[in-house]
Coordinates of C-alpha atoms in Angstrom, one line a residue:
M334 CA -49.4 -17.9 -61.2
S335 CA -49.1 -18.5 -64.9
A336 CA -47.6 -16.4 -67.6
S337 CA -47.5 -16.5 -71.4
L338 CA -44.5 -17.6 -73.4
H339 CA -41.4 -15.8 -72.1
E340 CA -43.4 -13.1 -70.4
A341 CA -41.2 -11.2 -67.9
V342 CA -43.0 -10.3 -64.7
T343 CA -42.4 -6.8 -63.4
P344 CA -41.3 -7.1 -59.8
T345 CA -43.2 -4.1 -58.5
L346 CA -46.5 -5.6 -59.7
V347 CA -46.0 -9.1 -58.3
S348 CA -47.6 -10.2 -55.0
P349 CA -45.6 -12.1 -52.4
G350 CA -45.2 -15.7 -53.2
T351 CA -44.5 -15.4 -57.0
A352 CA -40.9 -16.4 -56.8
T353 CA -41.5 -19.3 -54.4
A354 CA -44.4 -20.4 -56.6
L355 CA -41.9 -21.1 -59.4
L356 CA -39.6 -22.9 -56.9
D357 CA -42.5 -25.1 -55.8
A358 CA -43.6 -25.7 -59.4
Y359 CA -40.2 -27.2 -60.4
R360 CA -40.4 -30.9 -61.6
P361 CA -37.3 -32.9 -62.7
G362 CA -37.0 -34.1 -66.2
T363 CA -37.5 -31.2 -68.7
D364 CA -37.9 -28.3 -66.2
R365 CA -35.1 -25.8 -65.9
F366 CA -35.0 -23.7 -62.8
L367 CA -32.6 -20.8 -62.0
A368 CA -32.8 -18.2 -59.3
S369 CA -30.3 -15.3 -59.0
P370 CA -30.1 -12.1 -57.0
R371 CA -31.9 -10.4 -60.0
H372 CA -34.8 -12.8 -60.8
T373 CA -36.2 -16.3 -60.8
L374 CA -37.0 -18.3 -63.9
L375 CA -38.7 -21.6 -64.6
G376 CA -38.5 -23.1 -68.1
R377 CA -40.8 -25.9 -69.2
G378 CA -40.4 -28.3 -72.1
T379 CA -37.8 -28.3 -74.9
A380 CA -38.4 -26.3 -78.1
A381 CA -34.8 -26.7 -79.4
E382 CA -31.5 -28.0 -78.2
I383 CA -28.1 -26.4 -78.9
P384 CA -26.1 -28.8 -81.2
H385 CA -22.6 -30.0 -80.4
D386 CA -20.2 -29.4 -83.3
T387 CA -17.0 -27.5 -84.2
R388 CA -18.6 -24.0 -84.4
P389 CA -18.0 -21.6 -81.5
L390 CA -20.6 -22.2 -78.9
A391 CA -21.8 -18.6 -78.7
R392 CA -22.4 -18.7 -82.5
R393 CA -24.5 -21.9 -82.2
V394 CA -26.6 -20.4 -79.4
R395 CA -27.1 -17.2 -81.4
E396 CA -28.2 -19.0 -84.5
V397 CA -30.7 -21.2 -82.6
L398 CA -32.2 -18.2 -80.7
D399 CA -32.4 -16.2 -83.9
A400 CA -34.2 -19.1 -85.6
R401 CA -36.7 -19.3 -82.7
R402 CA -37.4 -15.6 -82.9
R403 CA -38.0 -15.8 -86.7
A404 CA -40.4 -18.7 -86.0
G405 CA -42.5 -16.4 -83.8
A406 CA -41.2 -16.9 -80.3
P407 CA -41.4 -13.4 -78.8
A408 CA -38.5 -13.6 -76.3
P409 CA -36.7 -17.0 -76.6
I410 CA -33.9 -17.8 -74.2
V411 CA -31.4 -20.7 -73.8
V412 CA -31.0 -22.3 -70.4
G413 CA -28.7 -25.0 -69.1
S414 CA -25.2 -26.0 -68.3
L415 CA -21.7 -26.3 -69.8
P416 CA -19.1 -28.8 -68.7
F417 CA -15.6 -28.2 -67.4
A418 CA -14.0 -29.8 -70.4
P419 CA -14.2 -27.4 -73.4
D420 CA -14.7 -30.2 -75.9
A421 CA -17.6 -32.0 -74.1
P422 CA -21.2 -31.6 -75.2
P423 CA -23.2 -28.7 -73.7
S424 CA -26.6 -29.3 -72.0
L425 CA -28.3 -26.2 -73.3
A426 CA -31.9 -25.9 -74.6
V427 CA -34.6 -23.4 -75.5
P428 CA -37.6 -24.1 -73.3
E429 CA -41.1 -24.2 -74.8
S430 CA -42.2 -21.7 -72.2
V431 CA -40.6 -19.6 -69.5
R432 CA -42.1 -17.9 -66.4
W433 CA -40.2 -15.1 -64.7
A434 CA -40.5 -13.7 -61.1
P435 CA -38.5 -11.4 -58.8
P436 CA -35.6 -12.8 -56.8
L437 CA -36.2 -15.4 -54.2
R438 CA -34.6 -13.2 -51.6
E439 CA -37.3 -10.6 -52.1
D440 CA -40.1 -13.1 -51.6
P441 CA -41.1 -13.1 -47.9
L442 CA -42.4 -16.7 -48.2
I443 CA -38.8 -18.0 -48.8
A444 CA -38.4 -17.7 -45.0
L445 CA -41.0 -20.4 -44.4
P446 CA -39.5 -23.9 -43.7
V447 CA -39.8 -26.6 -46.2
P448 CA -42.6 -29.1 -45.2
D449 CA -40.9 -32.3 -44.2
T450 CA -43.2 -34.6 -46.2
D451 CA -40.6 -37.0 -47.8
E452 CA -39.5 -40.2 -46.2
R453 CA -36.2 -40.3 -44.5
T454 CA -33.4 -41.4 -46.9
D455 CA -30.6 -43.7 -45.6
W456 CA -27.6 -42.7 -47.7
Q457 CA -24.6 -44.8 -48.3
V458 CA -21.7 -42.3 -48.7
T459 CA -18.4 -43.1 -50.5
A460 CA -15.6 -40.6 -50.8
V461 CA -13.8 -40.5 -54.1
P462 CA -10.9 -40.1 -53.5
A463 CA -10.8 -40.8 -49.7
A464 CA -9.8 -37.8 -47.6
A465 CA -6.4 -39.2 -47.0
R466 CA -5.7 -39.8 -50.7
Y467 CA -7.0 -36.3 -51.4
G468 CA -4.5 -34.9 -48.9
E469 CA -1.7 -36.8 -50.7
A470 CA -2.7 -35.3 -54.0
V471 CA -2.6 -31.8 -52.4
A472 CA 0.9 -32.5 -51.0
A473 CA 2.1 -33.7 -54.4
A474 CA 0.8 -30.6 -56.1
V475 CA 2.4 -28.3 -53.4
G476 CA 5.7 -30.0 -53.9
R477 CA 5.6 -29.4 -57.7
M478 CA 4.6 -25.8 -57.2
R479 CA 7.5 -25.2 -54.8
A480 CA 9.7 -26.7 -57.5
G481 CA 8.4 -24.0 -60.0
E482 CA 6.3 -26.3 -62.2
F483 CA 3.1 -24.2 -62.0
D484 CA 1.5 -21.5 -59.7
K485 CA -1.9 -22.9 -58.7
V486 CA -4.2 -25.8 -59.2
V487 CA -7.8 -26.4 -58.0
L488 CA -8.2 -30.0 -56.8
A489 CA -11.6 -31.5 -56.2
R490 CA -13.0 -34.6 -54.6
T491 CA -16.4 -36.2 -54.7
L492 CA -18.9 -37.9 -52.4
E493 CA -21.0 -40.7 -54.1
L494 CA -24.3 -41.0 -52.3
T495 CA -26.6 -44.0 -53.0
S496 CA -30.0 -44.9 -51.5
P497 CA -32.7 -47.5 -51.9
R498 CA -35.0 -45.0 -53.7
E499 CA -34.6 -42.0 -56.0
P500 CA -34.0 -38.8 -54.2
D501 CA -36.7 -36.1 -53.9
L502 CA -35.0 -33.4 -56.1
P503 CA -37.8 -30.8 -55.7
A504 CA -37.5 -31.0 -51.9
M505 CA -33.7 -30.7 -52.2
L506 CA -34.0 -27.7 -54.5
R507 CA -36.3 -26.0 -52.0
R508 CA -34.0 -26.6 -49.1
L509 CA -31.0 -25.3 -51.1
A510 CA -32.9 -22.1 -52.1
R511 CA -34.0 -21.4 -48.5
R512 CA -30.5 -22.0 -47.1
D513 CA -29.0 -19.3 -49.4
P514 CA -31.8 -17.3 -51.1
A515 CA -29.4 -14.5 -52.2
G516 CA -27.2 -16.9 -54.2
Y517 CA -27.7 -18.8 -57.4
T518 CA -29.9 -21.8 -57.1
F519 CA -30.4 -24.1 -60.1
A520 CA -31.7 -27.5 -61.3
V521 CA -31.3 -28.3 -65.0
P522 CA -31.0 -31.5 -67.1
S523 CA -27.4 -32.4 -67.6
G524 CA -27.7 -35.4 -69.8
P525 CA -30.1 -38.4 -70.4
G526 CA -31.6 -39.3 -67.0
R527 CA -29.3 -36.8 -65.2
T528 CA -30.0 -33.6 -63.3
L529 CA -27.5 -31.0 -62.2
I530 CA -28.7 -29.3 -59.0
G531 CA -27.0 -26.9 -56.7
A532 CA -26.6 -23.5 -55.1
S533 CA -23.5 -21.5 -56.3
P534 CA -22.3 -18.3 -54.7
E535 CA -20.2 -17.2 -57.7
L536 CA -21.3 -15.2 -60.7
L537 CA -18.9 -15.8 -63.7
V538 CA -20.3 -13.0 -65.8
A539 CA -23.6 -11.2 -66.5
R540 CA -24.4 -8.9 -69.4
R541 CA -27.2 -6.4 -69.5
G542 CA -27.2 -4.2 -72.5
G543 CA -23.7 -2.7 -72.8
L544 CA -22.7 -3.4 -69.2
L545 CA -21.0 -6.4 -67.8
T546 CA -20.5 -7.7 -64.2
A547 CA -18.2 -10.4 -63.0
N548 CA -17.8 -11.6 -59.4
P549 CA -14.8 -13.9 -58.9
L550 CA -14.5 -15.6 -55.6
A551 CA -11.2 -17.2 -54.4
G552 CA -9.9 -17.7 -50.8
S553 CA -12.3 -19.2 -48.3
A554 CA -12.8 -19.9 -44.6
Q555 CA -15.4 -22.1 -42.9
R556 CA -18.1 -20.3 -41.0
S557 CA -18.6 -20.9 -37.3
P558 CA -21.9 -21.1 -35.4
D559 CA -20.3 -19.0 -32.7
L560 CA -20.7 -15.3 -33.6
A561 CA -17.5 -14.1 -32.1
E562 CA -15.5 -16.9 -33.8
D563 CA -17.3 -16.4 -37.1
V564 CA -16.3 -12.7 -37.1
R565 CA -12.7 -13.6 -36.2
R566 CA -12.5 -16.1 -39.1
A567 CA -13.9 -13.4 -41.5
A568 CA -11.4 -10.8 -40.3
A569 CA -8.5 -13.4 -40.6
L570 CA -9.5 -14.2 -44.2
L571 CA -9.3 -10.6 -45.2
E572 CA -5.7 -10.5 -43.9
S573 CA -4.5 -14.0 -45.0
P574 CA -1.5 -13.7 -47.3
K575 CA -2.2 -17.2 -48.8
D576 CA -5.8 -16.4 -49.5
L577 CA -5.1 -12.8 -50.8
H578 CA -2.5 -14.2 -53.2
E579 CA -4.9 -16.9 -54.4
H580 CA -7.6 -14.2 -54.9
A581 CA -5.3 -11.8 -56.7
V582 CA -4.3 -14.5 -59.2
V583 CA -8.0 -15.0 -60.1
V584 CA -8.8 -11.3 -60.4
A585 CA -5.8 -10.7 -62.6
A586 CA -7.0 -13.4 -65.0
V587 CA -10.5 -12.0 -65.1
R588 CA -9.1 -8.5 -65.9
E589 CA -6.9 -9.9 -68.6
A590 CA -9.8 -11.9 -70.2
L591 CA -12.4 -9.1 -70.1
A592 CA -10.3 -6.0 -70.9
P593 CA -10.2 -6.7 -74.7
F594 CA -14.0 -6.5 -74.8
C595 CA -14.3 -3.2 -72.8
T596 CA -14.0 0.5 -73.2
R597 CA -14.0 0.8 -69.4
L598 CA -13.2 -1.9 -66.8
E599 CA -13.3 -1.2 -63.1
V600 CA -11.5 -3.6 -60.8
P601 CA -11.4 -2.7 -57.0
E602 CA -7.9 -2.8 -55.5
R603 CA -8.9 -5.0 -52.5
P604 CA -11.4 -7.8 -52.1
T605 CA -14.4 -7.7 -49.8
L606 CA -16.2 -10.6 -48.1
V607 CA -19.3 -12.6 -49.1
R608 CA -20.9 -15.3 -47.0
T609 CA -22.9 -18.3 -47.6
A610 CA -24.5 -20.5 -44.9
A611 CA -21.3 -22.6 -44.7
M612 CA -18.4 -20.4 -46.0
W613 CA -16.7 -17.0 -46.1
H614 CA -15.2 -16.0 -49.5
L615 CA -13.0 -13.2 -50.7
S616 CA -14.9 -11.4 -53.4
T617 CA -14.2 -8.8 -56.0
T618 CA -17.0 -7.3 -58.2
V619 CA -15.7 -6.3 -61.6
T620 CA -17.8 -4.0 -63.8
G621 CA -17.3 -2.8 -67.4
E622 CA -18.7 -1.2 -70.5
L623 CA -18.6 -3.2 -73.7
A624 CA -16.9 -1.8 -76.8
D625 CA -19.0 -4.0 -79.2
P626 CA -22.8 -4.4 -78.5
A627 CA -22.8 -7.6 -80.4
V628 CA -20.7 -9.4 -77.7
S629 CA -23.0 -11.7 -75.8
A630 CA -22.9 -12.9 -72.2
L631 CA -21.8 -16.3 -73.5
D632 CA -19.0 -14.7 -75.5
L633 CA -17.7 -13.2 -72.3
A634 CA -18.3 -16.4 -70.3
S635 CA -16.4 -18.4 -72.9
A636 CA -13.5 -16.0 -72.7
L637 CA -13.3 -16.3 -68.9
H638 CA -13.8 -20.1 -68.6
P639 CA -12.0 -21.7 -66.8
T640 CA -10.8 -19.1 -64.4
P641 CA -8.0 -19.9 -62.0
A642 CA -10.7 -20.1 -59.3
V643 CA -11.8 -23.5 -60.7
C644 CA -8.7 -24.7 -62.7
G645 CA -5.4 -23.0 -61.9
T646 CA -2.5 -21.2 -63.5
P647 CA -1.1 -21.6 -66.1
T648 CA -4.4 -23.0 -67.4
E649 CA -3.2 -25.8 -69.6
V650 CA -0.7 -27.1 -67.1
A651 CA -3.3 -27.0 -64.3
R652 CA -5.7 -28.9 -66.6
A653 CA -3.1 -31.6 -67.0
V654 CA -2.4 -31.8 -63.3
I655 CA -6.2 -32.1 -62.6
A656 CA -6.5 -34.9 -65.1
E657 CA -3.5 -36.6 -63.4
L658 CA -4.5 -36.2 -59.8
E659 CA -8.3 -36.4 -59.8
P660 CA -9.7 -40.0 -60.2
F661 CA -13.0 -38.9 -61.8
D662 CA -14.5 -36.9 -64.6
R663 CA -15.7 -33.5 -63.4
G664 CA -18.6 -33.5 -65.9
P665 CA -20.6 -30.3 -65.3
Y666 CA -18.7 -29.5 -62.1
T667 CA -16.7 -26.2 -62.4
G668 CA -18.4 -25.6 -65.7
M669 CA -21.1 -22.9 -65.9
V670 CA -24.9 -22.8 -65.6
G671 CA -27.2 -20.0 -66.7
W672 CA -29.3 -18.4 -69.4
Q673 CA -29.1 -16.0 -72.4
D674 CA -31.6 -14.3 -74.6
A675 CA -31.6 -13.5 -78.3
D676 CA -30.2 -10.0 -77.6
G677 CA -27.1 -11.4 -75.9
D678 CA -28.2 -10.5 -72.3
G679 CA -27.8 -13.2 -69.7
E680 CA -26.1 -14.6 -66.6
W681 CA -23.6 -17.4 -66.3
V682 CA -22.7 -18.9 -62.9
V683 CA -19.7 -21.0 -61.9
T684 CA -21.0 -24.5 -61.3
I685 CA -19.9 -25.2 -57.7
R686 CA -21.8 -26.4 -54.5
C687 CA -23.6 -28.9 -56.7
A688 CA -24.4 -32.5 -57.3
E689 CA -25.4 -34.6 -60.3
A690 CA -28.4 -36.9 -59.7
E691 CA -28.9 -40.1 -61.7
G692 CA -31.4 -42.7 -60.7
R693 CA -30.9 -43.5 -57.0
S694 CA -27.5 -41.8 -56.8
L695 CA -26.0 -38.4 -56.2
R696 CA -22.5 -37.3 -56.9
L697 CA -21.4 -34.3 -54.8
F698 CA -18.4 -32.2 -55.7
A699 CA -16.1 -29.8 -53.7
G700 CA -12.7 -28.3 -54.5
A701 CA -10.1 -26.1 -53.0
G702 CA -7.5 -23.8 -54.6
V703 CA -4.0 -25.2 -53.9
V704 CA -1.0 -22.8 -53.9
A705 CA 2.5 -23.3 -52.7
A706 CA 1.5 -22.2 -49.2
S707 CA -1.3 -24.7 -48.9
S708 CA -1.5 -27.6 -46.4
P709 CA -3.2 -30.9 -47.1
E710 CA -5.1 -30.7 -43.8
A711 CA -6.5 -27.2 -44.5
E712 CA -7.6 -28.0 -48.0
T713 CA -9.2 -31.3 -47.0
A714 CA -11.1 -29.4 -44.3
E715 CA -12.2 -26.7 -46.7
T716 CA -13.7 -29.3 -49.1
G717 CA -15.4 -30.9 -46.2
A718 CA -17.0 -27.6 -45.2
K719 CA -18.1 -26.9 -48.8
F720 CA -19.8 -30.3 -48.9
R721 CA -22.0 -29.3 -46.1
T722 CA -24.2 -27.0 -48.3
F723 CA -25.5 -30.0 -50.1
L724 CA -25.3 -32.6 -47.4
S725 CA -27.7 -30.5 -45.3
A726 CA -30.1 -30.3 -48.2
V727 CA -30.2 -34.1 -48.6
G728 CA -30.1 -35.1 -44.9
A729 CA -26.7 -36.8 -45.1
S730 CA -23.4 -36.3 -43.3
L731 CA -19.7 -37.1 -43.7

């Protein structure tokens, strides 16, 4: 199915297969794919890039989109990713054309298996840091928190995967989408020769007209293939003092960041559960009404980023601890990926459950929230469970 420039497809008029057709049409390089619970989009080509300078990012995006609209583009959008570090360059662009479809979860063809046409890849896997060293970092952070230095830090580790040939990114994307079709699946350029690909469960913020929605996740438990054990783990997560505290810290930060923009902000008192194929997460859905219609989705996202769910508290102390204890540059990991239109509507997702591909290598990321009650063994196991989302998509294992 083809559509004209930035033509939105009305879900009720679309035949089955429209969303999966966009998924199947993705090609690495200049394509930008993003699927959410609301819709699926595929951007082709690059009409303009967002510059990197000292002006506020939301202003730079607004100016580029306004210029595209004045040039005759009927409904320009910006798509791409932002890194964890606030001073690092963004990877945001206005596509030459955009095709829209309903959500993947509403397309019955998403249930069909991915044809196994690619050759088997023999991956060489290197953990950075090694699991034992990661556990030592967690223990060091816990000791400093118990001494009162800070309240929480999110520590990550990576798996570096290399193979004799370049990975089949379209096949990986299709497997990720089919594993969790109700989540946020994405593949966007993240730099020269690099592609950010993943399936995140966490919405940072969405704006639609004068309404906003945020869905912070914090506090996790690994799923079990045994139904009774899976239910037990979910119930235990809802009652876990350690995880409830971790979640409450994140929700409080989200409330504090969004309240100045809102005439009304609704924050449920207790979290609920959301599940992915690999994990249970504590979840709170925050909704609000904007006081100023000129505030864009990216304005809101910039005010939220980084939440304690990906950094820690206090923020600047946690950043310093991350820089000290993590032996790698996060790059786009725990940044945000999403889109925004010229009216300020858009969706921005926390960049987790992801990998960055370059040549014949993939770098996978996973992190865990560390608080004073954390144990090195539990946090190492949690990151291992989170890696499985992507490992299953690439046919590798720890």
